[in-house]
Short mmCIF file of C-alpha atoms and ligand atoms in Angstrom, two decimals:
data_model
loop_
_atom_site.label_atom_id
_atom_site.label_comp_id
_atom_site.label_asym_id
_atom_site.label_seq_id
_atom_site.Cartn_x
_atom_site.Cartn_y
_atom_site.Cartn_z
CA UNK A 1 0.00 0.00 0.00
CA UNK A 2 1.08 3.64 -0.40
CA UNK A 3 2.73 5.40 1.90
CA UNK A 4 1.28 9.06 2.96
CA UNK A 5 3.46 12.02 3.42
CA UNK A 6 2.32 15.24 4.68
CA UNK A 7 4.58 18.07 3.43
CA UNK A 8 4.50 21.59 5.40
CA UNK A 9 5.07 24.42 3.69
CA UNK A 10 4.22 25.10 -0.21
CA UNK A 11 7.43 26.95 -0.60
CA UNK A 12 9.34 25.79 -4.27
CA UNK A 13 11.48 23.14 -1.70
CA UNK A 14 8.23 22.10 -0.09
CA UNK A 15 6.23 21.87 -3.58
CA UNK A 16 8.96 20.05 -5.77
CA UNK A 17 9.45 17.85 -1.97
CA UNK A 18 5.77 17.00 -2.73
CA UNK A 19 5.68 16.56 -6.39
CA UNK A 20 9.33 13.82 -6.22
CA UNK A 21 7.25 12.32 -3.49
CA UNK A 22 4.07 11.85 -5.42
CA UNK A 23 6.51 10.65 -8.62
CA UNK A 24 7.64 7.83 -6.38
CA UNK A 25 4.31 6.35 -5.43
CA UNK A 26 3.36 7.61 -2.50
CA UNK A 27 0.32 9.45 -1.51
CA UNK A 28 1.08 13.11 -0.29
CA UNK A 29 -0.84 15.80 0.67
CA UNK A 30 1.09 19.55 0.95
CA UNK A 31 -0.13 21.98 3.22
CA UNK A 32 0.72 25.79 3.66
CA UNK A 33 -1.36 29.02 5.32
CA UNK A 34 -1.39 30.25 1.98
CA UNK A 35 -1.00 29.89 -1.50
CA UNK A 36 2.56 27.78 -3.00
CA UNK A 37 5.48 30.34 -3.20
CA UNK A 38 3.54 33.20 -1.55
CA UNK A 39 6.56 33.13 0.93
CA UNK A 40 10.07 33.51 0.09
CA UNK A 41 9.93 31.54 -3.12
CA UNK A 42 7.21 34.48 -4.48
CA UNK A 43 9.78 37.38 -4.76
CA UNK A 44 13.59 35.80 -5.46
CA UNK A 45 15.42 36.82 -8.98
CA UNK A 46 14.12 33.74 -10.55
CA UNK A 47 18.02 32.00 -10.96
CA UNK A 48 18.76 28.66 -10.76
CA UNK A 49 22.61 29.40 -9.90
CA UNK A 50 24.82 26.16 -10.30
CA UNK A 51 27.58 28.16 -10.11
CA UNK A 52 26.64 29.58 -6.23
CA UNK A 53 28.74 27.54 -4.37
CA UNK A 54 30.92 29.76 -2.64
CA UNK A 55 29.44 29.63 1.18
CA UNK A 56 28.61 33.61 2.10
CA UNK A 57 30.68 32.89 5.34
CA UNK A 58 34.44 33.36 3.88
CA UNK A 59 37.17 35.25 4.78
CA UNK A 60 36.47 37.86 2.08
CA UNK A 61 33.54 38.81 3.76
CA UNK A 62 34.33 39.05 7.03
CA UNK A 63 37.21 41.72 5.57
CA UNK A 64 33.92 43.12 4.34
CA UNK A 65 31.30 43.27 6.28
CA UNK A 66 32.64 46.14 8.82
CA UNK A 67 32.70 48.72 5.69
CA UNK A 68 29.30 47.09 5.39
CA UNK A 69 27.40 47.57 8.26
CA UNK A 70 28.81 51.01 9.12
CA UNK A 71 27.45 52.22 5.07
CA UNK A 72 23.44 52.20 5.94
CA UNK A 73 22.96 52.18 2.50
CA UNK A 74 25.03 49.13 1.70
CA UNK A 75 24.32 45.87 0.43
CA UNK A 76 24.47 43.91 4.58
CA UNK A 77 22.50 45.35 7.42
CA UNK A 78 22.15 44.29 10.79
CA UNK A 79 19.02 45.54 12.89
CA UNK A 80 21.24 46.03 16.09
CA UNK A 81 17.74 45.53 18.84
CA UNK A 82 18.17 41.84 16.98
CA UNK A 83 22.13 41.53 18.08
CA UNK A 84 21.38 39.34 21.18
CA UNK A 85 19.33 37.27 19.34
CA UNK A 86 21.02 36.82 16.49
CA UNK A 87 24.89 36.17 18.78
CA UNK A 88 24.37 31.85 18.01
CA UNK A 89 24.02 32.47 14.28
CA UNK A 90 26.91 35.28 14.39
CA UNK A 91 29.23 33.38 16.13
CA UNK A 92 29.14 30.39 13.84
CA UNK A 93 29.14 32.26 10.52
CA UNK A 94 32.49 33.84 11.63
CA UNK A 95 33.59 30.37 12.54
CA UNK A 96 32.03 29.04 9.19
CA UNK A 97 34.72 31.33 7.51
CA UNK A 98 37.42 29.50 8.31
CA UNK A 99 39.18 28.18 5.27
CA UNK A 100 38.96 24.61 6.01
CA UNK A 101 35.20 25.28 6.85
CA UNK A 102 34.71 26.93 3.48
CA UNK A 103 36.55 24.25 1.97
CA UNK A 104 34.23 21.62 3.43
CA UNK A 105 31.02 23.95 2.09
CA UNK A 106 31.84 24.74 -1.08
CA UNK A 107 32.81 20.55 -1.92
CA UNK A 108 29.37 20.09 -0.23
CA UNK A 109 27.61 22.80 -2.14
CA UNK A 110 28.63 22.08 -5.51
CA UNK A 111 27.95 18.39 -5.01
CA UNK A 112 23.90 19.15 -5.21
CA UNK A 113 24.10 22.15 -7.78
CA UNK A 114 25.94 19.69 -10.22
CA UNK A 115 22.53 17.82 -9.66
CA UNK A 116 20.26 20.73 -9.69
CA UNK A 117 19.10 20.83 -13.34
CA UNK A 118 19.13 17.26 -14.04
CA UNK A 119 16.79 16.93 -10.83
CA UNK A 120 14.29 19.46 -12.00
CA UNK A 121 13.80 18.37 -15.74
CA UNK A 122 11.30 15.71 -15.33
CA UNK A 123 9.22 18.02 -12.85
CA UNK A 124 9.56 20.71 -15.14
CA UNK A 125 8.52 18.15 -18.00
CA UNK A 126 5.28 17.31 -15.84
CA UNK A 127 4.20 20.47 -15.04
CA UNK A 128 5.02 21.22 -18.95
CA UNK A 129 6.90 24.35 -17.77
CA UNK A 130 10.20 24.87 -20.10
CA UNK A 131 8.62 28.07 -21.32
CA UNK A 132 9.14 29.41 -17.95
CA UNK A 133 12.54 28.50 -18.56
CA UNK A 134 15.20 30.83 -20.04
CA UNK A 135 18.83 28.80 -20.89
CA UNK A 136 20.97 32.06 -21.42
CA UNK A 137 23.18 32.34 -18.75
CA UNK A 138 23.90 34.53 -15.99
CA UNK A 139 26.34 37.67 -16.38
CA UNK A 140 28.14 39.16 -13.80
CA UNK A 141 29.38 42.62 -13.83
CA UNK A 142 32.15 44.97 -12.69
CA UNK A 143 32.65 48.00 -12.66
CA UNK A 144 35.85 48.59 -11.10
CA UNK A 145 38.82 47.15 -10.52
CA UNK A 146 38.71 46.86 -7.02
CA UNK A 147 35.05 45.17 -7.24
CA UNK A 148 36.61 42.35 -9.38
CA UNK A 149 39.36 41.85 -7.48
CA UNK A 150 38.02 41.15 -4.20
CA UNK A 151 35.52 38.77 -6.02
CA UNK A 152 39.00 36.98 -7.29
CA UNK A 153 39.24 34.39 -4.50
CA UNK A 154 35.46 33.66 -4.95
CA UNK A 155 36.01 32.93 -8.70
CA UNK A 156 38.74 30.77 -8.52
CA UNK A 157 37.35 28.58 -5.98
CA UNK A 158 34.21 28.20 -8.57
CA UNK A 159 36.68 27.97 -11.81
CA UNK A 160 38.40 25.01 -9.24
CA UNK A 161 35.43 22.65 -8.48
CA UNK A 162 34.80 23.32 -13.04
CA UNK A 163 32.23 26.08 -12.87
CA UNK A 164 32.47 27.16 -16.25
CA UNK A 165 32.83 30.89 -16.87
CA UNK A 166 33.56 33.11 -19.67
CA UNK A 167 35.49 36.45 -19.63
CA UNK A 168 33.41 38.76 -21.97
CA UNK A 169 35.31 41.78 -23.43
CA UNK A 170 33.59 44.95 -22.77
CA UNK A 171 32.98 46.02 -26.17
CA UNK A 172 30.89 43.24 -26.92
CA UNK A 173 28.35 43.70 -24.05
CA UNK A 174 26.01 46.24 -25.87
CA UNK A 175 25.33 43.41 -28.17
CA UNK A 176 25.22 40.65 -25.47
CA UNK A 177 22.86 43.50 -23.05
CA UNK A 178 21.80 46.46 -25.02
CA UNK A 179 20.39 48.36 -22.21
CA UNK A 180 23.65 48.46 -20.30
CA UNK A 181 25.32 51.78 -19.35
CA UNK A 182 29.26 51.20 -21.10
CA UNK A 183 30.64 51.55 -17.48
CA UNK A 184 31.85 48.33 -16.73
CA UNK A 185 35.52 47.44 -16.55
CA UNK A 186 34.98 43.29 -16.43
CA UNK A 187 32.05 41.01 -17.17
CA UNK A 188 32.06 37.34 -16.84
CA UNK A 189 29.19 35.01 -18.07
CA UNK A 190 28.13 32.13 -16.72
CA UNK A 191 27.16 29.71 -19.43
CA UNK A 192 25.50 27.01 -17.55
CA UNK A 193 23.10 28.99 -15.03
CA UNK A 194 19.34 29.25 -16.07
CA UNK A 195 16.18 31.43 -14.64
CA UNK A 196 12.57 30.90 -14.88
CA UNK A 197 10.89 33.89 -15.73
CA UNK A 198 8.58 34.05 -12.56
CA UNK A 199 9.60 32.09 -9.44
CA UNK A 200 5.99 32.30 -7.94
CA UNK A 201 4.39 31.17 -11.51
CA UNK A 202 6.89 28.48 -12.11
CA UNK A 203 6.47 27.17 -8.49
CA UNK A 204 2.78 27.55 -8.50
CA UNK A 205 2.93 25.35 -12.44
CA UNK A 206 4.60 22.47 -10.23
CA UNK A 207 2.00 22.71 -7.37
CA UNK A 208 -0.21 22.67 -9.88
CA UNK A 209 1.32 19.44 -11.98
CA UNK A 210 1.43 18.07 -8.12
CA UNK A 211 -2.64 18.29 -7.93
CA UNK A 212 -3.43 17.25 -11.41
CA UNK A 213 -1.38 13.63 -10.42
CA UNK A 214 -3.84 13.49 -7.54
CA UNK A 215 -1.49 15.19 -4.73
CA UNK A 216 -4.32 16.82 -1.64
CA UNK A 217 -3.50 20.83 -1.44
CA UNK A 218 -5.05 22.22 2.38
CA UNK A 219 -4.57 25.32 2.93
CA UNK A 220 -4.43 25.60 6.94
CA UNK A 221 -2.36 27.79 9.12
CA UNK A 222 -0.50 25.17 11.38
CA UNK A 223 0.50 25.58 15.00
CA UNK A 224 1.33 22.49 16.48
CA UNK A 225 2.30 19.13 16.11
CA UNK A 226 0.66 16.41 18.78
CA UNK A 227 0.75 12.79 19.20
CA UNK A 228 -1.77 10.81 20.81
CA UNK A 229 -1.45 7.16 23.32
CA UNK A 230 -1.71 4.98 20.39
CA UNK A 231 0.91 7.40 18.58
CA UNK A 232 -1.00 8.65 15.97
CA UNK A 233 0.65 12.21 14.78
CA UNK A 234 -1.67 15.13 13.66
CA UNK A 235 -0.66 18.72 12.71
CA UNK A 236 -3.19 21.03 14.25
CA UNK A 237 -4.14 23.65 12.14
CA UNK A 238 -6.25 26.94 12.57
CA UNK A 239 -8.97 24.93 9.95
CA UNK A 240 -8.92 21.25 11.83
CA UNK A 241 -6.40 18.34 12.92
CA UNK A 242 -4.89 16.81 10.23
CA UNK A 243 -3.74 12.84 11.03
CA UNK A 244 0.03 12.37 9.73
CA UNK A 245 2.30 9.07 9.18
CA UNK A 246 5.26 10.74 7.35
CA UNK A 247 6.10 14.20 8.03
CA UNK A 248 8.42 16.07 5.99
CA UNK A 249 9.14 20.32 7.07
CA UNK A 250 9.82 22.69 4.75
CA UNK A 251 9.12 25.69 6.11
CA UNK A 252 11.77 27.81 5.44
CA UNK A 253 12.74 30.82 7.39
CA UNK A 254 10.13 29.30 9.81
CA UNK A 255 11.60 26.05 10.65
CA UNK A 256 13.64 26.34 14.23
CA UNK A 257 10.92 25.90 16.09
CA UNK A 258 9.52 22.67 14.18
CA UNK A 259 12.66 21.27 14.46
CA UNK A 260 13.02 22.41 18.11
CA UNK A 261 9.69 20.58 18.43
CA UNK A 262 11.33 17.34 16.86
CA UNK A 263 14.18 17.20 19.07
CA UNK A 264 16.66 19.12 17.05
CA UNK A 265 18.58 21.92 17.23
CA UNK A 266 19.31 24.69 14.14
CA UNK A 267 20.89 28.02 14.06
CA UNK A 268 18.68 28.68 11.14
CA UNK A 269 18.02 32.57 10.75
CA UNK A 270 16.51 35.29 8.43
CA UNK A 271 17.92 37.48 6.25
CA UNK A 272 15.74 39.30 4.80
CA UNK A 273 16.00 40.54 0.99
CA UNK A 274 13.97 43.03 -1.25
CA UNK A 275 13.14 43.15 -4.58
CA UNK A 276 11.35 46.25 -6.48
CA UNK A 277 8.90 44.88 -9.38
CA UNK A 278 9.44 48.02 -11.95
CA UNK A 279 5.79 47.09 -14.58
CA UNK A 280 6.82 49.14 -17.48
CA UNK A 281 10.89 49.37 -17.24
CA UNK A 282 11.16 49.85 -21.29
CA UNK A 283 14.36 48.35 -20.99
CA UNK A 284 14.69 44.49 -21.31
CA UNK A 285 17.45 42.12 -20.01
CA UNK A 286 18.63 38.77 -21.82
CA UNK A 287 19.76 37.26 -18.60
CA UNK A 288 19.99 37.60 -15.05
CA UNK A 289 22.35 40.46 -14.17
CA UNK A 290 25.10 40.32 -11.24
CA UNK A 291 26.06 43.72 -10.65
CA UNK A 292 29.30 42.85 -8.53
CA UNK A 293 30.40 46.70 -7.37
CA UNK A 294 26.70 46.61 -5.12
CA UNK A 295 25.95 43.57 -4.85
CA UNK A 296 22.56 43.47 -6.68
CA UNK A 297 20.82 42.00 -9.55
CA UNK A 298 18.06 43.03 -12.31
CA UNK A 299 16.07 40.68 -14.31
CA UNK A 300 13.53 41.36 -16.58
CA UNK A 301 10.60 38.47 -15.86
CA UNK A 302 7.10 38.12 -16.69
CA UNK A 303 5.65 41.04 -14.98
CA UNK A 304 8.54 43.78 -16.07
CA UNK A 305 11.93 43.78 -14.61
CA UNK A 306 13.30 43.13 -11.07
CA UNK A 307 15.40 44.43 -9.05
CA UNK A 308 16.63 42.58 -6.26
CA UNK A 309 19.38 41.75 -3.46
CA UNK A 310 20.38 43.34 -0.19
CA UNK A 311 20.63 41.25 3.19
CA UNK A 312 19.14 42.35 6.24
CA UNK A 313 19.71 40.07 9.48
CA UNK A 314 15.95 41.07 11.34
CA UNK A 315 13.63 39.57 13.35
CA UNK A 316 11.13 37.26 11.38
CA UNK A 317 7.87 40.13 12.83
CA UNK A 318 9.76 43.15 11.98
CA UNK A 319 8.00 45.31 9.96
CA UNK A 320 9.79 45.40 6.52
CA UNK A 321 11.87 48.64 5.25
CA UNK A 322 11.06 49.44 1.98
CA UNK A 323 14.08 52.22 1.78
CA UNK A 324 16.06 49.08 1.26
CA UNK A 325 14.35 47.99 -1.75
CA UNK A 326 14.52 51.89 -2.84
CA UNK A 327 17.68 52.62 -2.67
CA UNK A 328 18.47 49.75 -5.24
CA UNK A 329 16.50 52.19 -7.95
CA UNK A 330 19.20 54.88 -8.06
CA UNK A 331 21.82 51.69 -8.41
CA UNK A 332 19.63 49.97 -11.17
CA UNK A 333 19.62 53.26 -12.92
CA UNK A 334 22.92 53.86 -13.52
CA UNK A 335 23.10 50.04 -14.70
CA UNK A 336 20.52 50.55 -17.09
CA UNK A 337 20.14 54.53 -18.37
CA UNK A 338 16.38 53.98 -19.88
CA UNK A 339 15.05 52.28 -17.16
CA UNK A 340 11.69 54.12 -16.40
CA UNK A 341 10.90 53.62 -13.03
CA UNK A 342 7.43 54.71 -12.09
CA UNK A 343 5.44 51.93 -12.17
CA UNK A 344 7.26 50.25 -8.86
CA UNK A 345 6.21 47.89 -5.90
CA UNK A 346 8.28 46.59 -3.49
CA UNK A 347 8.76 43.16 -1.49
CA UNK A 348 10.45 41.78 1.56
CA UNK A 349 11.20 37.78 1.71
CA UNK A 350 12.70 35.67 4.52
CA UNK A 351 15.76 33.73 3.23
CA UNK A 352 16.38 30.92 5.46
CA UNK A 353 19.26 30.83 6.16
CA UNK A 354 22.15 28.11 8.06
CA UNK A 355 25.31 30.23 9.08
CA UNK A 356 27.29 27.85 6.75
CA UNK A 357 25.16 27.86 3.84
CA UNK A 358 24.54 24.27 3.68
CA UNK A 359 20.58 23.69 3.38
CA UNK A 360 19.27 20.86 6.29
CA UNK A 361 18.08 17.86 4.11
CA UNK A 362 18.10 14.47 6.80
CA UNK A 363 15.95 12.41 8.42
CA UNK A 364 14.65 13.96 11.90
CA UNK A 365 17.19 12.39 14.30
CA UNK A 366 15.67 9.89 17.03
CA UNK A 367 12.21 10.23 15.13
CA UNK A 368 10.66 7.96 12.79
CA UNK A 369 8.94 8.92 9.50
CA UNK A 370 10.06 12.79 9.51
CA UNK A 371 12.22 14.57 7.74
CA UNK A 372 13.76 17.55 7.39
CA UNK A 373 14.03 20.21 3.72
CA UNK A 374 14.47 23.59 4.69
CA UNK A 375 17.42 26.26 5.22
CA UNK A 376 18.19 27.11 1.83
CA UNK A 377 19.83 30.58 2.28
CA UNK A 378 20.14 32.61 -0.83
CA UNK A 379 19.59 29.24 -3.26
CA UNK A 380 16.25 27.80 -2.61
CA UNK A 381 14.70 28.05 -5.79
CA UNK A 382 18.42 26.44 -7.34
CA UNK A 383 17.96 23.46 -4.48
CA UNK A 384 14.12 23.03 -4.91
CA UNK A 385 14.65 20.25 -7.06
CA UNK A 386 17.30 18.13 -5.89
CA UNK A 387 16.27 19.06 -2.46
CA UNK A 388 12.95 17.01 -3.18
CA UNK A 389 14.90 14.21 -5.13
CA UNK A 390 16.73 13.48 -2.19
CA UNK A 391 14.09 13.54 0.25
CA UNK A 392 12.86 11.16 -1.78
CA UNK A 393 15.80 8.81 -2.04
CA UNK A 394 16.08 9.32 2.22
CA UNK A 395 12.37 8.01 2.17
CA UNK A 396 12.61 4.89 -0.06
CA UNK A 397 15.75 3.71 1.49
CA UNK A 398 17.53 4.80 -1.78
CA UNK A 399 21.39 5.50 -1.58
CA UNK A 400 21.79 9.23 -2.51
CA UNK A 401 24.19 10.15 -5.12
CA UNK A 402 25.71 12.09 -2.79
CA UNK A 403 27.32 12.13 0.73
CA UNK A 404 24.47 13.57 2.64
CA UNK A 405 26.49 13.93 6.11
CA UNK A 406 27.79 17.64 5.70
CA UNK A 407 23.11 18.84 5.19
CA UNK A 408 22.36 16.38 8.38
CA UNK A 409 21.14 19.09 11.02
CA UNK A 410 23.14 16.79 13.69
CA UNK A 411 26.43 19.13 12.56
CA UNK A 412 24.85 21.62 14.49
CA UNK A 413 24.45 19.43 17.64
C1 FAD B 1 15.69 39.08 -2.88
C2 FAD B 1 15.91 37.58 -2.98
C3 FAD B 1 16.46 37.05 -4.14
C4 FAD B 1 16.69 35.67 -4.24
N1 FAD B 1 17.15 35.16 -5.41
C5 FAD B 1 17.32 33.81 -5.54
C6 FAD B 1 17.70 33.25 -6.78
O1 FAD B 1 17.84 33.95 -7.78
N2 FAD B 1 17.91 31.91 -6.85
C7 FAD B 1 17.74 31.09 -5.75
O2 FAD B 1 17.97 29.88 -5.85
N3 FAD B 1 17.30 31.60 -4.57
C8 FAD B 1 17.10 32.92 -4.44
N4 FAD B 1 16.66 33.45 -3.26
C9 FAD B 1 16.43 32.54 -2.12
C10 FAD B 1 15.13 31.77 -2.26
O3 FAD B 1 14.06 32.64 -2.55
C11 FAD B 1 14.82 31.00 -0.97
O4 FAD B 1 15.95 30.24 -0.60
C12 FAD B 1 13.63 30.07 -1.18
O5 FAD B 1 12.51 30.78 -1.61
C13 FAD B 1 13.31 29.29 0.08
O6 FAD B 1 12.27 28.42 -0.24
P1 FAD B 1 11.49 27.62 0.86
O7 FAD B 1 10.48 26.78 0.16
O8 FAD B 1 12.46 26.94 1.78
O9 FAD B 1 10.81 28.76 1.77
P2 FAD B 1 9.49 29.63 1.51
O10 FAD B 1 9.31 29.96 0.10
O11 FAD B 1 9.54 30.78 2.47
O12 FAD B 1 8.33 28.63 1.90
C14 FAD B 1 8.04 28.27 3.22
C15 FAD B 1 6.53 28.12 3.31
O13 FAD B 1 6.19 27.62 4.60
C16 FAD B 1 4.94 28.18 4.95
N5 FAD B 1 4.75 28.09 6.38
C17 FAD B 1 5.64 28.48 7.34
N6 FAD B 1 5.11 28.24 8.56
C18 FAD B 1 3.88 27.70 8.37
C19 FAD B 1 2.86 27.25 9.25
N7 FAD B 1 2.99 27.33 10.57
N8 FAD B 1 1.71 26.75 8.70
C20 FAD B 1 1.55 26.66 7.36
N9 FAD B 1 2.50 27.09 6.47
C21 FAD B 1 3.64 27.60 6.98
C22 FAD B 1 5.03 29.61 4.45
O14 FAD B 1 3.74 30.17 4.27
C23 FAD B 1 5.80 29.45 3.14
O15 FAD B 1 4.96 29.36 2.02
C24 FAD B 1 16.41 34.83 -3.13
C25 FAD B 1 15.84 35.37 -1.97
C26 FAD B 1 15.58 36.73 -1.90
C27 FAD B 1 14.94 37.28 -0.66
#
């Protein structure tokens, strides 16, 4: 007989979770508070980034991150009410830095984003979503000297584990991006990267695919977990009790206390990153844009073009501030000299992220039939995929094609 999973949270780990689930047999129902991706996978630039395995805790950015904070304006913020808070997460990012530790994450990382793409195709090919799929690369862009050098470290360590990358000379970027300002210095492309033109609408095709193969959707705002004498689990929602066997979390930013619940501890925080949706930009991009100087990307997507980046380390509750989001205009400006920019609306998101930039992808330790999928930092729409695949291969007793040890949460233990 079938096996039932309950999946929590509709996120684009939580809904390609579901969908590799439902592939394999079993019977799954998903549940979120509100509609798939209308958290953090909603508002993100869209790239699936197979080249993003350099962990954001390295010694490059701790030489950083003091210029950082003290620029209010700048690309890192820290909310300093949240500093007491926030100390566990600190203190192991700076440890995370270490070179041995970055090392260890970046072997880690680029084992699953070599997997990334080949995991998504045949959800993709269910949901029959390649026209949300654009295969033209990512380009990153500098425009000083100084911008590309401290990125040097950072590119060699990708150029080591075979990230391929191509140096493009200047002149030939108003053909490659015609709405480019001709300010930049150095430009490097990154062949193998795709986007989707709208994470929300791409998620929300594969939640879609996920019903249409007979998947159950509930839409319930969940606050507990309970177990009764017989041990029968149920999630206990706002809308009812809903009975459980297998329970897989993927709730993103929202996960320590689930996993607290299950036994486990996770340093998992937020930081929180904007985007500004410009409708009528009447400039167009090719590809996703890195601009490496500020730390910030544009992307022109199904609704008009995006702007997004920034890093804010907040409480989850705090209200958002949308002067981050705004100051990005003046930046995506100069990037792009026709860019109209009347027609804008901001958005906050939770990244949820692990202070070493490895995702949590294990079985629940000491608990039967639950697993974990969450913590996916700046590259949950790039893990969705794979994430799911492997939860998968953890459920059926599979051997993964990878070492899963260095996403167990037990490294944080
Ligand atoms: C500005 C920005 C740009 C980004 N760009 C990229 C990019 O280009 N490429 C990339 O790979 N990543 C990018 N990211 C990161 C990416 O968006 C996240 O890593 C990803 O969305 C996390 O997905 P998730 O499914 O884990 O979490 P979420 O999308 O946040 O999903 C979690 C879900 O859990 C639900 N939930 C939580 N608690 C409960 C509860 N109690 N009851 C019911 N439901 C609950 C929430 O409603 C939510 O829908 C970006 C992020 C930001 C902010």
């Amino acid at each position: 007989m079938a096996r039932h999973f309950t999946v929590l949270g509709a996120g684009t780990v939580g809904v390609c979770t579901a969908l590799q689930l439902l592939r394999d047999g079993h019977r799954v129902t998903l549940i979120d508070r509100a509609a798939p991706a209308s958290g953090c996978s909603y508002g993100n630039a869209g790239i699936i980034q197979v080249g993003g395995l350099v962990p954001l805790a390295n010694p490059g950015i701790l030489r950083q991150v003091p210029k950082m904070l003290l620029d209010p304006e700048g690309p890192l913020l820290i909310r300093w009410q949240y500093l007491p808070r926030l100390m566990p997460y600190l203190l192991r990012f700076i440890a995370s830095a270490r070179p041995e530790r970055v090392a260890h994450a970046a072997n880690a990382l680029g084992t699953i984003l070599d997997r990334a793409i080949e995991a998504y195709r045949p959800l993709i090919q269910q949901a029959g979503a390649w026209d949300m799929v654009r295969e033209t690369g990512e380009l990153y862009l500098y425009k000083t000297d100084a911008a590309y050098a401290a990125a040097a470290s950072a590119h060699a360590l990708r150029r080591a584990h075979g990230v391929k990358m191509e140096e493009i000379p200047v002149g030939e970027l108003s053909q490659l991006e015609p709405c480019l300002a001709p300010i930049y210095r150095h430009a490097l492309l990154f062949n193998d990267c795709i986007s989707v033109r709208d994470p929300a609408v791409f998620t929300r095709r594969l939640a879609d695919a996920f019903q249409a193969a007979g998947g159950t959707w509930i839409q319930d705002e969940i606050t507990d977990l309970d177990s009764n004498g017989s041990g029968q689990r149920h999630l206990i929602g706002a809308t009812g009790r809903h009975a459980l066997d297998e329970l897989v979390i993927a709730t993103g930013a929202y996960s320590k206390p689930w996993a607290r619940k299950l036994g486990s501890y996770v340093p998992l925080d937020t930081e929180r990153g904007y985007h500004l949706m410009l409708a009528d930009p009447g400039v167009e991009t090719q590809r996703p844009l890195i601009f490496g100087d500020q730390k910030f990307g544009a992307v022109s997507m199904l609704g008009g073009l995006r702007i997004a980046g920034t890093a804010e380390l907040a409480k989850l509750d705090m209200a958002p501030n949308y002067a981050r989001a705004h100051r990005l205009l003046g930046l995506a400006k100069e990037a792009l000299p026709d860019l109209r920019t009347d027609k804008v609306t901001p958005w906050m998101g939770h990244r949820p992220s692990t202070p070493d930039s490895l995702p949590v992808i294990c079985r629940a330790p000491g608990r039967d039939k639950t697993y974990f999928a969450f913590g996916h930092g700046h590259l949950g729409l790039t893990m969705g995929g794979i994430t799911g695949r492997l939860i998968a291969d953890l459920a059926a007793g599979r051997t993964p094609p990878i070492d899963m040890a260095p996403f167990d949460i037990a490294r944080f233990s």
